[in-house]
Coordinates of C-alpha atoms and ligand atoms in Angstrom, one line a residue:
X265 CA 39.4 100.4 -59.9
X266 CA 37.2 97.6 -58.9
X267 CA 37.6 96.0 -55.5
X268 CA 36.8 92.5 -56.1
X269 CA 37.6 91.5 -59.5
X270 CA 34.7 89.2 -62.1
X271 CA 37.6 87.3 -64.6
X272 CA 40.9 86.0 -63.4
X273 CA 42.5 86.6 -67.2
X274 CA 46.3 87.8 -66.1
X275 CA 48.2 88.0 -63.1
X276 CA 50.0 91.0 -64.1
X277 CA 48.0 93.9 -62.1
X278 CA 46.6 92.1 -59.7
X279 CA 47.7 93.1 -55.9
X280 CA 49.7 91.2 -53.6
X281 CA 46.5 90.7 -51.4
X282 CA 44.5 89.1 -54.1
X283 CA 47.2 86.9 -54.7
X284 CA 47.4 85.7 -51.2
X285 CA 44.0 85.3 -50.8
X286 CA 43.8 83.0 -53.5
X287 CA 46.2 80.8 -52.5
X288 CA 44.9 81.2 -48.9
X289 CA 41.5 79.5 -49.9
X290 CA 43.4 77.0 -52.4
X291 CA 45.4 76.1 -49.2
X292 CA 42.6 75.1 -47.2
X293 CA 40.8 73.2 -50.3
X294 CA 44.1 71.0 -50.7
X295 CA 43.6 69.5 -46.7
X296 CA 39.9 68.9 -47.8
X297 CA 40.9 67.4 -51.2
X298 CA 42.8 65.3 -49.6
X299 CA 40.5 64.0 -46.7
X300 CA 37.6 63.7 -49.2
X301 CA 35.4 66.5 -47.2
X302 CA 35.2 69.4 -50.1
X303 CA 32.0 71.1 -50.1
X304 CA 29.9 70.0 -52.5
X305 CA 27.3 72.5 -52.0
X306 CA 29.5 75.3 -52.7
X307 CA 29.2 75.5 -56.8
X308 CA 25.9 73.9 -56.9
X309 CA 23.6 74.9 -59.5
X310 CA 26.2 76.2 -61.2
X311 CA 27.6 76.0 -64.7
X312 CA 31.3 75.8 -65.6
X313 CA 32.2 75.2 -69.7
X314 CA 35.6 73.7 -70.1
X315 CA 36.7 75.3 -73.7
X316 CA 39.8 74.5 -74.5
X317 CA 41.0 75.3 -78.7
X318 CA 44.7 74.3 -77.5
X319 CA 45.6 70.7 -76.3
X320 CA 46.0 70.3 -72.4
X321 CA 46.0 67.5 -70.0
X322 CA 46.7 68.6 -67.2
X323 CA 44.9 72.1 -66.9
X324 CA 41.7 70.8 -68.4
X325 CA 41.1 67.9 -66.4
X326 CA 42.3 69.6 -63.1
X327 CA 39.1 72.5 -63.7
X328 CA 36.9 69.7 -64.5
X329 CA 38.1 67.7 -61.2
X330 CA 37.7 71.2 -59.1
X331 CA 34.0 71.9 -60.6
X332 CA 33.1 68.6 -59.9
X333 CA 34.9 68.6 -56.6
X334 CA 32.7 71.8 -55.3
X335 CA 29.5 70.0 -57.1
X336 CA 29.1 72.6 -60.2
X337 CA 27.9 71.1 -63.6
X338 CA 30.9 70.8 -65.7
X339 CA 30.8 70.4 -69.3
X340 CA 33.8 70.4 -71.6
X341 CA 33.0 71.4 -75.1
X342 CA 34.6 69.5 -77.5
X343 CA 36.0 71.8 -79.7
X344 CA 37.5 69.7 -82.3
X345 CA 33.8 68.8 -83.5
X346 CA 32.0 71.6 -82.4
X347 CA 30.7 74.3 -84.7
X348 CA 34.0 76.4 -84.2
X349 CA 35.7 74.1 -86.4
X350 CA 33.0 74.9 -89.5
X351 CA 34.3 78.5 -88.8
X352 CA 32.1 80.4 -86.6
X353 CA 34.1 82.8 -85.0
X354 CA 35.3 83.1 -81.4
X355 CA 32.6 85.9 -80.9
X356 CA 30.0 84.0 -82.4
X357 CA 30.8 81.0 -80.4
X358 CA 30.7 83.5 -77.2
X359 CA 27.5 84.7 -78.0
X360 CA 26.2 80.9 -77.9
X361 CA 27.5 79.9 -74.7
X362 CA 26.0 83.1 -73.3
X363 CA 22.7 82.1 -74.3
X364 CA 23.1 78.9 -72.0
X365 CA 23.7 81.1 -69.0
X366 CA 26.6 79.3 -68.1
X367 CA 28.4 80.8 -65.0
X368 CA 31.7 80.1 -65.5
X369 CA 33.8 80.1 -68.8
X370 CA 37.3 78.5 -69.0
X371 CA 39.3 78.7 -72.1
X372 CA 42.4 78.0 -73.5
X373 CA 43.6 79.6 -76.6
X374 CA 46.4 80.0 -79.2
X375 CA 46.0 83.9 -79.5
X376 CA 47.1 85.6 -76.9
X377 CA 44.0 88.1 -75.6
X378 CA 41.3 85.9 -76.9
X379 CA 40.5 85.1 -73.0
X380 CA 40.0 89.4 -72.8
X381 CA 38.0 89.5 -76.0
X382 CA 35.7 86.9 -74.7
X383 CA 35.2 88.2 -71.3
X384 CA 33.6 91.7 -72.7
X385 CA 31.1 89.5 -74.6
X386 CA 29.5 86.8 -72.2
X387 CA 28.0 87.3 -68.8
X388 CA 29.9 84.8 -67.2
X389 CA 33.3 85.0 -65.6
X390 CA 36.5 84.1 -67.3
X391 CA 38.8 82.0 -66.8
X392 CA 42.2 81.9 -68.9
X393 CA 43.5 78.4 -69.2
X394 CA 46.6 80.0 -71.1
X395 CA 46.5 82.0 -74.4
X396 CA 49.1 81.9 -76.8
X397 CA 52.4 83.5 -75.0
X398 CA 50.7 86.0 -73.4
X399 CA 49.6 84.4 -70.0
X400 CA 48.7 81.1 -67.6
X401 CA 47.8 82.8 -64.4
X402 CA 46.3 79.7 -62.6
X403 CA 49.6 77.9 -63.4
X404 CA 51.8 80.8 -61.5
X405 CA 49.0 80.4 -58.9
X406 CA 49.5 76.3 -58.4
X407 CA 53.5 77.1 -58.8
X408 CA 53.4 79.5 -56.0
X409 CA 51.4 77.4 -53.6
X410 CA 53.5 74.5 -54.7
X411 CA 56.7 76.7 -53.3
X412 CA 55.1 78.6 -50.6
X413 CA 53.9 75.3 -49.0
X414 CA 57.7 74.0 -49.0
X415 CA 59.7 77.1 -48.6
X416 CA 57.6 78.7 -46.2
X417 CA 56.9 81.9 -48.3
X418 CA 57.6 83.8 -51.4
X419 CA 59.4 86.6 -50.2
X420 CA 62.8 87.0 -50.4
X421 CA 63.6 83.6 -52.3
X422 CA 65.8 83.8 -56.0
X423 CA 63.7 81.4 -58.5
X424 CA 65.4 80.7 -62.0
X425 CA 63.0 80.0 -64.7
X426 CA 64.8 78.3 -67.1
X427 CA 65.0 77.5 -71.2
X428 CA 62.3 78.9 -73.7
X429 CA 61.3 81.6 -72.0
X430 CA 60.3 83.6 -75.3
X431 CA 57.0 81.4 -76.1
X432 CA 56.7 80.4 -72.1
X433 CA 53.1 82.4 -70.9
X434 CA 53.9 79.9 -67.6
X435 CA 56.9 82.4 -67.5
X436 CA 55.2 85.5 -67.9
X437 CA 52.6 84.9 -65.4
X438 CA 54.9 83.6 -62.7
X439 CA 57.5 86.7 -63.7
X440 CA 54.7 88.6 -62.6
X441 CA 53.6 86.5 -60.1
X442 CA 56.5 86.2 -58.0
X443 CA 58.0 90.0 -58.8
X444 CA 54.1 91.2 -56.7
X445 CA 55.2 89.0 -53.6
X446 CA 58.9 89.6 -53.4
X447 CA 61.1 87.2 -55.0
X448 CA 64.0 87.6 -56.8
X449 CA 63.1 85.9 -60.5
X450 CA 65.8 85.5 -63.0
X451 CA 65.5 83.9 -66.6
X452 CA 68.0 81.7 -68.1
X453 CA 68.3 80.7 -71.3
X454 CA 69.7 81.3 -74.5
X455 CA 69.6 84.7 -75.9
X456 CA 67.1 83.6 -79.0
X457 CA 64.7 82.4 -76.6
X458 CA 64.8 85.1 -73.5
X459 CA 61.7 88.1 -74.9
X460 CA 63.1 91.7 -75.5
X461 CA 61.1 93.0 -72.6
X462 CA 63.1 90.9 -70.4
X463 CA 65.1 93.8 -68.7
X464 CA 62.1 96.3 -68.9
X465 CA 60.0 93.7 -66.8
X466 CA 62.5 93.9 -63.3
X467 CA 64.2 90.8 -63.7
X468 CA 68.1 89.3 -64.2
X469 CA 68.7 87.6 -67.2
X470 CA 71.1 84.9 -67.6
X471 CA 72.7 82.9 -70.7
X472 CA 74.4 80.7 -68.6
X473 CA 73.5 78.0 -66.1
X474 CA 76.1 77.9 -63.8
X475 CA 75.5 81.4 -63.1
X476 CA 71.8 81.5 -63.4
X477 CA 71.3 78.6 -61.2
X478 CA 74.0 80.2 -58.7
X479 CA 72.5 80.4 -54.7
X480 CA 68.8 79.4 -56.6
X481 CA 66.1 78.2 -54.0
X482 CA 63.9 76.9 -56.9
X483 CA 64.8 75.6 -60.1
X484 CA 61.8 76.0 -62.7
X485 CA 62.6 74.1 -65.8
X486 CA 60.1 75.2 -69.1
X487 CA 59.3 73.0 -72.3
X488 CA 61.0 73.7 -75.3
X489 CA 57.8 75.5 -77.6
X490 CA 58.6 74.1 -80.8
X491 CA 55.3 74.7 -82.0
X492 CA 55.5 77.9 -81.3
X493 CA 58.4 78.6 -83.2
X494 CA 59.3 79.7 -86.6
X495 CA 62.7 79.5 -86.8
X496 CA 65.4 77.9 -85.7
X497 CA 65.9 78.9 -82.6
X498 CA 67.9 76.2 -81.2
X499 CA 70.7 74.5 -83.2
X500 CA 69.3 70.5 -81.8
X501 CA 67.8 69.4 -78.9
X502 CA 70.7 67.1 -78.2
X503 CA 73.0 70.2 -78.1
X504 CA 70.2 72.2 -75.9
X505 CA 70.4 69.8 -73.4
X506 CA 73.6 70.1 -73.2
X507 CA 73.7 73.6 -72.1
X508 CA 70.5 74.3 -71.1
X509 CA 68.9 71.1 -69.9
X510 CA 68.7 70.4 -66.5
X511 CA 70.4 67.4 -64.9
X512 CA 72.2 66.7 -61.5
X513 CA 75.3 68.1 -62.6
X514 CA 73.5 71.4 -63.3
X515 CA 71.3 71.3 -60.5
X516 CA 74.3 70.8 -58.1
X517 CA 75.1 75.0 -58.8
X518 CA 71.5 75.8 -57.4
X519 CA 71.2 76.0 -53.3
X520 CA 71.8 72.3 -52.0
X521 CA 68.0 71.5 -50.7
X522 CA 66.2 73.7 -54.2
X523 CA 63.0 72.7 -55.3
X524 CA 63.0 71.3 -58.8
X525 CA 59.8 72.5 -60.9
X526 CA 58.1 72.1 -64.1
X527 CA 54.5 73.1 -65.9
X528 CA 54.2 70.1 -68.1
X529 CA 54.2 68.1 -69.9
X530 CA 57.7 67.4 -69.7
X531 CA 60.3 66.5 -73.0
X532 CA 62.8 64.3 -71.2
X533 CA 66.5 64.7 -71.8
X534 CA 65.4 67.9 -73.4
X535 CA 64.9 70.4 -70.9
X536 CA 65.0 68.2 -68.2
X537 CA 67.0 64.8 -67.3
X538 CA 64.9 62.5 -66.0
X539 CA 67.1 61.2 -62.5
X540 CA 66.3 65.3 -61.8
X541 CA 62.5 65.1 -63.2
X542 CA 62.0 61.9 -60.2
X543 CA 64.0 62.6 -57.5
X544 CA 62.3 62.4 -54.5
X545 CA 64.3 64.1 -52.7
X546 CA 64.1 67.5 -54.7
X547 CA 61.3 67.5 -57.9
X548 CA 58.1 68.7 -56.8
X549 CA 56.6 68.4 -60.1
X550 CA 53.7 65.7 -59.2
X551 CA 52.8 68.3 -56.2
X552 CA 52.2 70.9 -58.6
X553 CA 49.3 69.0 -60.4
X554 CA 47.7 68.6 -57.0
X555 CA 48.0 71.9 -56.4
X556 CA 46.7 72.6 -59.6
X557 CA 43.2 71.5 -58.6
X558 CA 43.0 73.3 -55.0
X559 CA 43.8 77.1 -57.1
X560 CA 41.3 76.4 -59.6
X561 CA 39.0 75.5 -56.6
X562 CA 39.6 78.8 -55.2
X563 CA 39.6 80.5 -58.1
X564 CA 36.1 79.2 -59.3
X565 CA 34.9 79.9 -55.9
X566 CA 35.5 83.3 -55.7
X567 CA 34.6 84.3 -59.4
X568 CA 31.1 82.6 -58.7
X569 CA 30.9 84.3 -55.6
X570 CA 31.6 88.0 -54.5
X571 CA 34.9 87.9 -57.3
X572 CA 38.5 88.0 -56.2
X573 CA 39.0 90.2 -52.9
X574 CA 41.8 92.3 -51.7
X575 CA 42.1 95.0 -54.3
X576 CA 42.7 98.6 -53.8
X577 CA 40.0 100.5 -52.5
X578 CA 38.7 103.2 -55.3
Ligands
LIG608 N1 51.1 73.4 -70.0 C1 51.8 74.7 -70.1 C2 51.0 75.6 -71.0 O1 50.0 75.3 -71.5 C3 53.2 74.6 -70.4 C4 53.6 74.0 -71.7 O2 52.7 73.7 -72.6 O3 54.8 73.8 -71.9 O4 51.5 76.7 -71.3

């Protein structure tokens, strides 16, 4: 197995070392984000494509931001009005941007593994900006630095992801995530929206949130997919709330000082009340999205660079 690895497509299979090295350089970029002193040098020259066939605010702008921030040439192709809606395929649209030598290629995606499927076709390294349920690993990244910043570490910690965790790829990649550095990950939700594989993947499953929430450290709320779904999966929202939507009163069964977390965007009194969304004294949400530009610092660093360290050696 390679050492240092080109893409950054999944988390699942990458080693606890990689991990932490990641967020060890993210770390330092969030001190020199915030003092205005990034190195502006270190992506120049350098190409970065924004391609994005899903909406997103937050992920796309925070990998534009970070380009910019380390002085790469960012361009974010507009999708909606680009030739990939007159029906060129994804490999056709590949084999274009690989003819502009562009160094680094993020993309977002409904179909889970188009990220892959791209990545054997073009030169540069990939970047998956989420596809379809399968994965988000930069989100688990930001999410982990988020907690590992407050709490000290990773190890050791219980962290209930809550609600739709069947369509969630923010839950799959943190599941993985956070299994590779030692937490204790449980899933809460109802039993329509909680994946078959569940069990198989190592972690405790709950259907209620009094229980699931029980001695919790972090408290990860997740949207409610309805795009994603086909069915009725949930009787209302009103009535989802109601059991699985998290307010104080819910919150209050989680360990007394727990983080409150959340991807985005959020549906209020939903999945999420919002005297819980703003508290101060206990949402971290808003220090996720800042986080969210220091990983995919580090992440395009490396990947233009020498790739992600700290794998096994062969
Ligand atoms: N922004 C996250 C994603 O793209 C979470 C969400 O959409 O609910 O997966």
């Amino acid at each position: 197995m390679a050492i240092h690895s080109r893409h950054l497509l999944a988390i699942e299979g990458l080693h606890p070392p990689q991990i932490a090295a990641m967020l060890d350089l993210a770390e330092s970029y969030v001190l020199l984000s915030r003092t205005g002193t990034t190195p502006r040098d270190r992506l120049r020259g350098r190409t970065l494509i924004n391609l994005f066939f899903e909406d997103s605010t937050r992920t796309r702008t925070s990998f534009e931001l970070a380009g910019k921030r380390l002085g790469a040439d960012v361009i974010n192709m507009p999708v909606a009005t680009s030739s990939v809606n007159k029906g060129e395929t994804l490999l056709d649209t590949a084999s274009t941007l690989n003819a502009m030598n562009c160094d680094l290629l993020v993309i977002r995606h409904a179909s889970s593994g188009a990220p892959a499927l791209l990545a054997r076709k073009v030169d540069a390294a990939v970047i998956n900006a989420g596809d379809g349920t399968h994965e988000h690993p930069t989100q688990a990244l930001l999410d982990a630095l988020t907690i590992r910043r407050r709490l000290g570490g990773l190890q050791g910690l219980v962290v209930a992801i809550c609600g739709d965790i069947l369509h969630s790829r923010v839950a799959r990649s943190n599941i993985h995530l956070l299994s590779a550095m030692g937490s204790r990950v449980r899933v809460v939700g109802p039993p329509t929206l909680i994946p078959p594989e569940a069990e198989r993947l190592g972690i405790e499953v709950f259907h209620d949130m009094k229980a699931g929430l029980a001695g919790a450290d972090v408290v990860m709320a997740l949207r409610l997919q309805q795009e994603r779904m086909t069915g009725g999966l949930v009787p209302s929202t009103r009535e989802y709330f109601r059991f699985f939507g998290l307010d104080a009163e819910k919150l209050a069964y989680a360990k007394p000082q727990a983080l409150v977390m959340h991807p985005g965007p959020m549906n209020r009194g939903v999945e999420i009340a919002s005297r819980v969304a703003d508290d101060p004294d206990r949402s971290v949400i808003r220090e996720q999205v800042e986080m969210g530009v220091a990983v995919r610092m580090a992440v395009l660093d490396m990947l233009a660079h020498a790739g992600i360290p700290g794998g096994p050696r062969p």
